[in-house]
C-alpha cells in the first residue's frame, strides 16, 4: 500500500496537513521534533562517555607498588 504513494501522493498529503493544522502549528511541531532529536543525540553521547569512563577505570594498572612487593 505505501509503496504506491509516490511524489504526487506525498505532495497531496503535505497540502492536506498544511490546510488542517496551519503553518504556525506545523512550525512549532517541527521545532519540538528538532529539540527531541538534539536531546536524544546528547543522551547517546553521554552514554558513550560513561561507558568509556567505566572501561578506563576497569583497565587500571593493578600491579602492586614497590613497597608492597617487599612484604610478600
N, CA, C and O atoms as a MOPAC input file, in Angstrom:
PM7 MOZYME 1SCF
protein

 N      0.82600 1    -1.19800 1     0.00000 1
 C      0.00000 1     0.00000 1     0.00000 1
 C      0.87000 1     1.26200 1     0.00000 1
 O      0.65300 1     2.16700 1    -0.80600 1
 N      1.84400 1     1.31900 1     0.89600 1
 C      2.68800 1     2.50400 1     0.97800 1
 C      3.67900 1     2.58900 1    -0.17200 1
 O      4.22700 1     3.66100 1    -0.43000 1
 N      3.91700 1     1.50300 1    -0.85500 1
 C      4.86100 1     1.52100 1    -1.97000 1
 C      4.32300 1     2.30300 1    -3.16200 1
 O      5.10700 1     2.75300 1    -3.99800 1
 N      3.02200 1     2.47500 1    -3.26000 1
 C      2.40700 1     3.10500 1    -4.42400 1
 C      2.07500 1     4.58200 1    -4.22100 1
 O      1.38500 1     5.16600 1    -5.05700 1
 N      2.54100 1     5.19900 1    -3.14400 1
 C      2.18400 1     6.59400 1    -2.88000 1
 C      2.86000 1     7.51700 1    -3.89400 1
 O      2.17100 1     8.26800 1    -4.58300 1
 N      4.14700 1     7.48200 1    -3.99900 1
 C      4.87800 1     8.30300 1    -4.96000 1
 C      4.91000 1     9.77500 1    -4.57500 1
 O      4.37700 1    10.16700 1    -3.53700 1
 N      5.53200 1    10.57800 1    -5.40900 1
 C      5.70100 1    12.01000 1    -5.15100 1
 C      4.37800 1    12.76800 1    -5.17700 1
 O      4.15200 1    13.58200 1    -4.28100 1
 N      3.49200 1    12.55200 1    -6.14600 1
 C      2.21900 1    13.29000 1    -6.13200 1
 C      1.38500 1    13.00000 1    -4.88300 1
 O      0.72900 1    13.89700 1    -4.35400 1
 N      1.40900 1    11.77300 1    -4.41900 1
 C      0.67400 1    11.42300 1    -3.20600 1
 C      1.24200 1    12.10800 1    -1.98100 1
 O      0.49400 1    12.58600 1    -1.12700 1
 N      2.57300 1    12.15800 1    -1.88900 1
 C      3.20500 1    12.83800 1    -0.75900 1
 C      2.90700 1    14.33200 1    -0.75900 1
 O      2.67300 1    14.92400 1     0.29500 1
 N      2.91500 1    14.93500 1    -1.94000 1
 C      2.57500 1    16.36600 1    -2.03000 1
 C      1.13800 1    16.61200 1    -1.60500 1
 O      0.86200 1    17.58700 1    -0.90700 1
 N      0.22700 1    15.75300 1    -2.00900 1
 C     -1.17200 1    15.89200 1    -1.61600 1
 C     -1.32700 1    15.77900 1    -0.10700 1
 O     -2.06100 1    16.55500 1     0.50300 1
 N     -0.64000 1    14.82000 1     0.49500 1
 C     -0.69100 1    14.65900 1     1.95400 1
 C     -0.13600 1    15.90000 1     2.64500 1
 O     -0.70600 1    16.36500 1     3.63200 1
 N      0.97000 1    16.44200 1     2.13500 1
 C      1.57100 1    17.63700 1     2.72300 1
 C      0.62300 1    18.82300 1     2.65200 1
 O      0.52500 1    19.58900 1     3.61100 1
 N     -0.07600 1    18.98800 1     1.53800 1
 C     -1.02400 1    20.10200 1     1.39200 1
 C     -2.19000 1    19.94000 1     2.35300 1
 O     -2.63000 1    20.91200 1     2.96700 1
 N     -2.69100 1    18.72500 1     2.48600 1
 C     -3.82000 1    18.48200 1     3.40100 1
 C     -3.40900 1    18.76400 1     4.84400 1
 O     -4.16400 1    19.38500 1     5.59200 1
 N     -2.23700 1    18.32100 1     5.23300 1
 C     -1.75100 1    18.57200 1     6.59400 1
 C     -1.57600 1    20.06600 1     6.82300 1
 O     -1.92300 1    20.57400 1     7.88900 1
 N     -1.04200 1    20.76900 1     5.84000 1
 C     -0.84900 1    22.21100 1     5.95700 1
 C     -2.18100 1    22.92700 1     6.11200 1
 O     -2.29000 1    23.85400 1     6.91400 1
 N     -3.18600 1    22.51900 1     5.37000 1
 C     -4.50800 1    23.14700 1     5.46200 1
 C     -5.15500 1    22.84300 1     6.80700 1
 O     -5.76900 1    23.72400 1     7.40900 1
 N     -5.02700 1    21.61900 1     7.28300 1
 C     -5.67700 1    21.23400 1     8.54300 1
 C     -5.03600 1    21.89500 1     9.75500 1
 O     -5.74200 1    22.37400 1    10.64200 1
 N     -3.72800 1    21.92700 1     9.80400 1
 C     -3.05500 1    22.40200 1    11.00900 1
 C     -2.54300 1    23.83200 1    10.91100 1
 O     -2.36000 1    24.47500 1    11.94500 1
 N     -2.31200 1    24.33900 1     9.75200 1
 C     -1.79000 1    25.69100 1     9.61500 1
 C     -0.28800 1    25.73100 1     9.73900 1
 O      0.33700 1    24.82500 1    10.29100 1
 N      0.28300 1    26.80600 1     9.21000 1
 C      1.73700 1    26.92800 1     9.17400 1
 C      2.34200 1    27.06900 1    10.56600 1
 O      3.39000 1    26.48500 1    10.84300 1
 N      1.70300 1    27.83200 1    11.44200 1
 C      2.25000 1    28.06400 1    12.78000 1
 C      2.33000 1    26.80000 1    13.60700 1
 O      3.32400 1    26.56500 1    14.29500 1
 N      1.29600 1    25.98800 1    13.54700 1
 C      1.26400 1    24.75200 1    14.32500 1
 C      2.32200 1    23.76500 1    13.82500 1
 O      2.99600 1    23.11500 1    14.62400 1
 N      2.46300 1    23.65900 1    12.51300 1
 C      3.45800 1    22.74700 1    11.94400 1
 C      4.86500 1    23.21900 1    12.28200 1
 O      5.74400 1    22.41100 1    12.58400 1
 N      5.07200 1    24.52400 1    12.23100 1
 C      6.39100 1    25.07600 1    12.54900 1
 C      6.77200 1    24.79100 1    13.99800 1
 O      7.91000 1    24.41100 1    14.27500 1
 N      5.83200 1    24.97200 1    14.92200 1
 C      6.13800 1    24.69200 1    16.33100 1
 C      6.34000 1    23.19800 1    16.55700 1
 O      7.16400 1    22.80200 1    17.38200 1
 N      5.60400 1    22.37500 1    15.83900 1
 C      5.76400 1    20.93200 1    15.95700 1
 C      7.14800 1    20.50400 1    15.47800 1
 O      7.79800 1    19.67700 1    16.11800 1
 N      7.59800 1    21.05500 1    14.36700 1
 C      8.92700 1    20.71600 1    13.84900 1
 C     10.02300 1    21.20400 1    14.79400 1
 O     11.06500 1    20.56300 1    14.92700 1
 N      9.78100 1    22.35000 1    15.45600 1
 C     10.74400 1    22.82900 1    16.44900 1
 C     10.88200 1    21.85600 1    17.60600 1
 O     11.98700 1    21.60200 1    18.08500 1
 N      9.75600 1    21.31100 1    18.05500 1
 C      9.77900 1    20.33100 1    19.13900 1
 C     10.47000 1    19.03900 1    18.69700 1
 O     11.19700 1    18.42300 1    19.47700 1
 N     10.24600 1    18.63700 1    17.46700 1
 C     10.91500 1    17.44100 1    16.94000 1
 C     12.42600 1    17.66700 1    16.91400 1
 O     13.19200 1    16.77000 1    17.26600 1
 N     12.85300 1    18.84800 1    16.50500 1
 C     14.28200 1    19.17400 1    16.48500 1
 C     14.89200 1    19.14400 1    17.87400 1
 O     16.00000 1    18.64100 1    18.05500 1
 N     14.17400 1    19.68300 1    18.86200 1
 C     14.67200 1    19.65200 1    20.23800 1
 C     14.78000 1    18.21700 1    20.74600 1
 O     15.72200 1    17.87300 1    21.46100 1
 N     13.82100 1    17.39300 1    20.37600 1
 C     13.85600 1    15.98600 1    20.79000 1
 C     15.03500 1    15.24900 1    20.19300 1
 O     15.69000 1    14.45900 1    20.87400 1
 N     15.31000 1    15.50300 1    18.92000 1
 C     16.45000 1    14.85500 1    18.26400 1
 C     17.75700 1    15.30400 1    18.91200 1
 O     18.65800 1    14.49400 1    19.12600 1
 N     17.85600 1    16.58900 1    19.22100 1
 C     19.05700 1    17.11300 1    19.87200 1
 C     19.25400 1    16.47500 1    21.24100 1
 O     20.37100 1    16.09600 1    21.59400 1
 N     18.17100 1    16.35300 1    22.01700 1
 C     18.26700 1    15.73900 1    23.34000 1
 C     18.65600 1    14.26700 1    23.22800 1
 O     19.42400 1    13.76200 1    24.04700 1
 N     18.12900 1    13.58000 1    22.21900 1
 C     18.46600 1    12.16800 1    22.01800 1
 C     19.95000 1    12.00400 1    21.69900 1
 O     20.61600 1    11.13200 1    22.25700 1
 N     20.46500 1    12.84300 1    20.80100 1
 C     21.88500 1    12.77000 1    20.44300 1
 C     22.76900 1    13.05000 1    21.65300 1
 O     23.79600 1    12.39700 1    21.84100 1
 N     22.37000 1    14.02800 1    22.47700 1
 C     23.14400 1    14.35900 1    23.66600 1
 C     23.15000 1    13.17900 1    24.63400 1
 O     24.18000 1    12.86800 1    25.23200 1
 N     22.01000 1    12.52700 1    24.78500 1
 C     21.93100 1    11.35700 1    25.65600 1
 C     22.80300 1    10.21900 1    25.17000 1
 O     23.45200 1     9.54800 1    25.97200 1
 N     22.82800 1     9.99400 1    23.87200 1
 C     23.66800 1     8.93500 1    23.30700 1
 C     25.14100 1     9.25600 1    23.54700 1
 O     25.91400 1     8.37300 1    23.91700 1
 N     25.53600 1    10.51400 1    23.33700 1
 C     26.93000 1    10.90300 1    23.56500 1
 C     27.31200 1    10.74900 1    25.03200 1
 O     28.40700 1    10.28500 1    25.34800 1
 N     26.39800 1    11.14300 1    25.93600 1
 C     26.67600 1    10.99700 1    27.36500 1
 C     26.83400 1     9.52800 1    27.73700 1
 O     27.69700 1     9.17300 1    28.54000 1
 N     26.00200 1     8.68100 1    27.15400 1
 C     26.09400 1     7.24500 1    27.42300 1
 C     27.40900 1     6.67000 1    26.94200 1
 O     28.01700 1     5.84700 1    27.62500 1
 N     27.85700 1     7.10300 1    25.75600 1
 C     29.14100 1     6.62900 1    25.23600 1
 C     30.28000 1     7.05800 1    26.14900 1
 O     31.17800 1     6.26600 1    26.43600 1
 N     30.25000 1     8.31300 1    26.61100 1
 C     31.30800 1     8.80200 1    27.50000 1
 C     31.32400 1     8.01800 1    28.80300 1
 O     32.38800 1     7.69600 1    29.33200 1
 N     30.13400 1     7.71200 1    29.31600 1
 C     30.04300 1     6.95800 1    30.56400 1
 C     30.62800 1     5.55900 1    30.39300 1
 O     31.35100 1     5.07900 1    31.26700 1
 N     30.32400 1     4.90900 1    29.28500 1
 C     30.88700 1     3.58100 1    29.03000 1
 C     32.39600 1     3.62600 1    28.88000 1
 O     33.09600 1     2.74400 1    29.37700 1
 N     32.90800 1     4.64800 1    28.19700 1
 C     34.35200 1     4.78100 1    28.03100 1
 C     35.02700 1     5.01800 1    29.37400 1
 O     36.11300 1     4.49300 1    29.62000 1
 N     34.39200 1     5.81200 1    30.25600 1
 C     34.95300 1     6.05300 1    31.58300 1
 C     34.99900 1     4.76200 1    32.39100 1
 O     35.97100 1     4.50300 1    33.10100 1
 N     33.94100 1     3.95000 1    32.28300 1
 C     33.91700 1     2.68200 1    33.00100 1
 C     35.00900 1     1.74200 1    32.48500 1
 O     35.64700 1     1.03900 1    33.26800 1
 N     35.22200 1     1.73100 1    31.17400 1
 C     36.28400 1     0.89500 1    30.60300 1
 C     37.64600 1     1.36200 1    31.10100 1
 O     38.50600 1     0.54300 1    31.42800 1
 N     37.84300 1     2.67200 1    31.15900 1
 C     39.12800 1     3.21500 1    31.60200 1
 C     39.38200 1     2.85500 1    33.06700 1
 O     40.51400 1     2.55000 1    33.44200 1
 N     38.34300 1     2.88800 1    33.88900 1
 C     38.51400 1     2.55700 1    35.30000 1
 C     38.81100 1     1.07500 1    35.48100 1
 O     39.61700 1     0.70500 1    36.33600 1
 N     38.16900 1     0.22500 1    34.68700 1
 C     38.38600 1    -1.21100 1    34.83700 1
 C     39.74000 1    -1.64200 1    34.28300 1
 O     40.21600 1    -2.73000 1    34.60700 1
 N     40.36100 1    -0.81800 1    33.46200 1
 C     41.65200 1    -1.15700 1    32.86400 1
 C     42.81200 1    -0.52500 1    33.63500 1
 O     43.90200 1    -0.35500 1    33.08800 1
 N     42.58100 1    -0.17900 1    34.90000 1
 C     43.64900 1     0.42400 1    35.69800 1
 C     44.77100 1    -0.57800 1    35.93400 1
 O     44.55800 1    -1.78900 1    35.89200 1
 N     45.96200 1    -0.06100 1    36.18200 1
 C     47.12200 1    -0.88500 1    36.47200 1
 C     46.96400 1    -1.46700 1    37.88200 1
 O     46.80700 1    -0.72200 1    38.85000 1
 N     47.00500 1    -2.78500 1    37.99200 1
 C     46.78900 1    -3.43600 1    39.28700 1
 C     48.07500 1    -4.05200 1    39.83900 1
 O     48.02800 1    -4.81900 1    40.80100 1
 N     49.21800 1    -3.72700 1    39.24400 1
 C     50.47300 1    -4.25800 1    39.77300 1
 C     50.74900 1    -3.60600 1    41.12400 1
 O     50.51600 1    -2.41100 1    41.30200 1
 N     51.24100 1    -4.38700 1    42.06300 1
 C     51.48100 1    -3.82400 1    43.39400 1
 C     52.63200 1    -2.81600 1    43.36600 1
 O     53.52700 1    -2.88800 1    42.52400 1
 N     52.58100 1    -1.90100 1    44.28600 1
 C     53.62500 1    -0.88300 1    44.39000 1
 C     54.90200 1    -1.53700 1    44.91000 1
 O     54.87000 1    -2.67300 1    45.38400 1
 N     56.02100 1    -0.82900 1    44.82500 1
 C     57.32700 1    -1.36700 1    45.21600 1
 C     57.34200 1    -1.79700 1    46.68400 1
 O     57.88900 1    -2.85100 1    47.00800 1
 N     56.75300 1    -1.00100 1    47.57200 1
 C     56.79600 1    -1.35400 1    48.99500 1
 C     55.91300 1    -2.55600 1    49.29100 1
 O     56.17400 1    -3.27000 1    50.25900 1
 N     54.89800 1    -2.80300 1    48.51300 1
 C     54.03600 1    -3.97400 1    48.70900 1
 C     54.74400 1    -5.23300 1    48.21800 1
 O     54.50400 1    -6.31200 1    48.76000 1
 N     55.61000 1    -5.13000 1    47.20800 1
 C     56.34000 1    -6.29100 1    46.71100 1
 C     57.29900 1    -6.82900 1    47.77300 1
 O     57.51700 1    -8.03700 1    47.86800 1
 N     57.86100 1    -5.93400 1    48.56100 1
 C     58.80700 1    -6.34400 1    49.60400 1
 C     58.12400 1    -7.13600 1    50.71000 1
 O     58.76100 1    -7.98600 1    51.33100 1
 N     56.86100 1    -6.88400 1    50.96900 1
 C     56.14000 1    -7.53700 1    52.04800 1
 C     55.86300 1    -8.99700 1    51.73900 1
 O     55.71800 1    -9.80200 1    52.65900 1
 N     55.78700 1    -9.35300 1    50.46900 1
 C     55.42500 1   -10.72200 1    50.08800 1
 C     56.56700 1   -11.64700 1    50.12500 1
 O     56.41100 1   -12.83200 1    49.82800 1

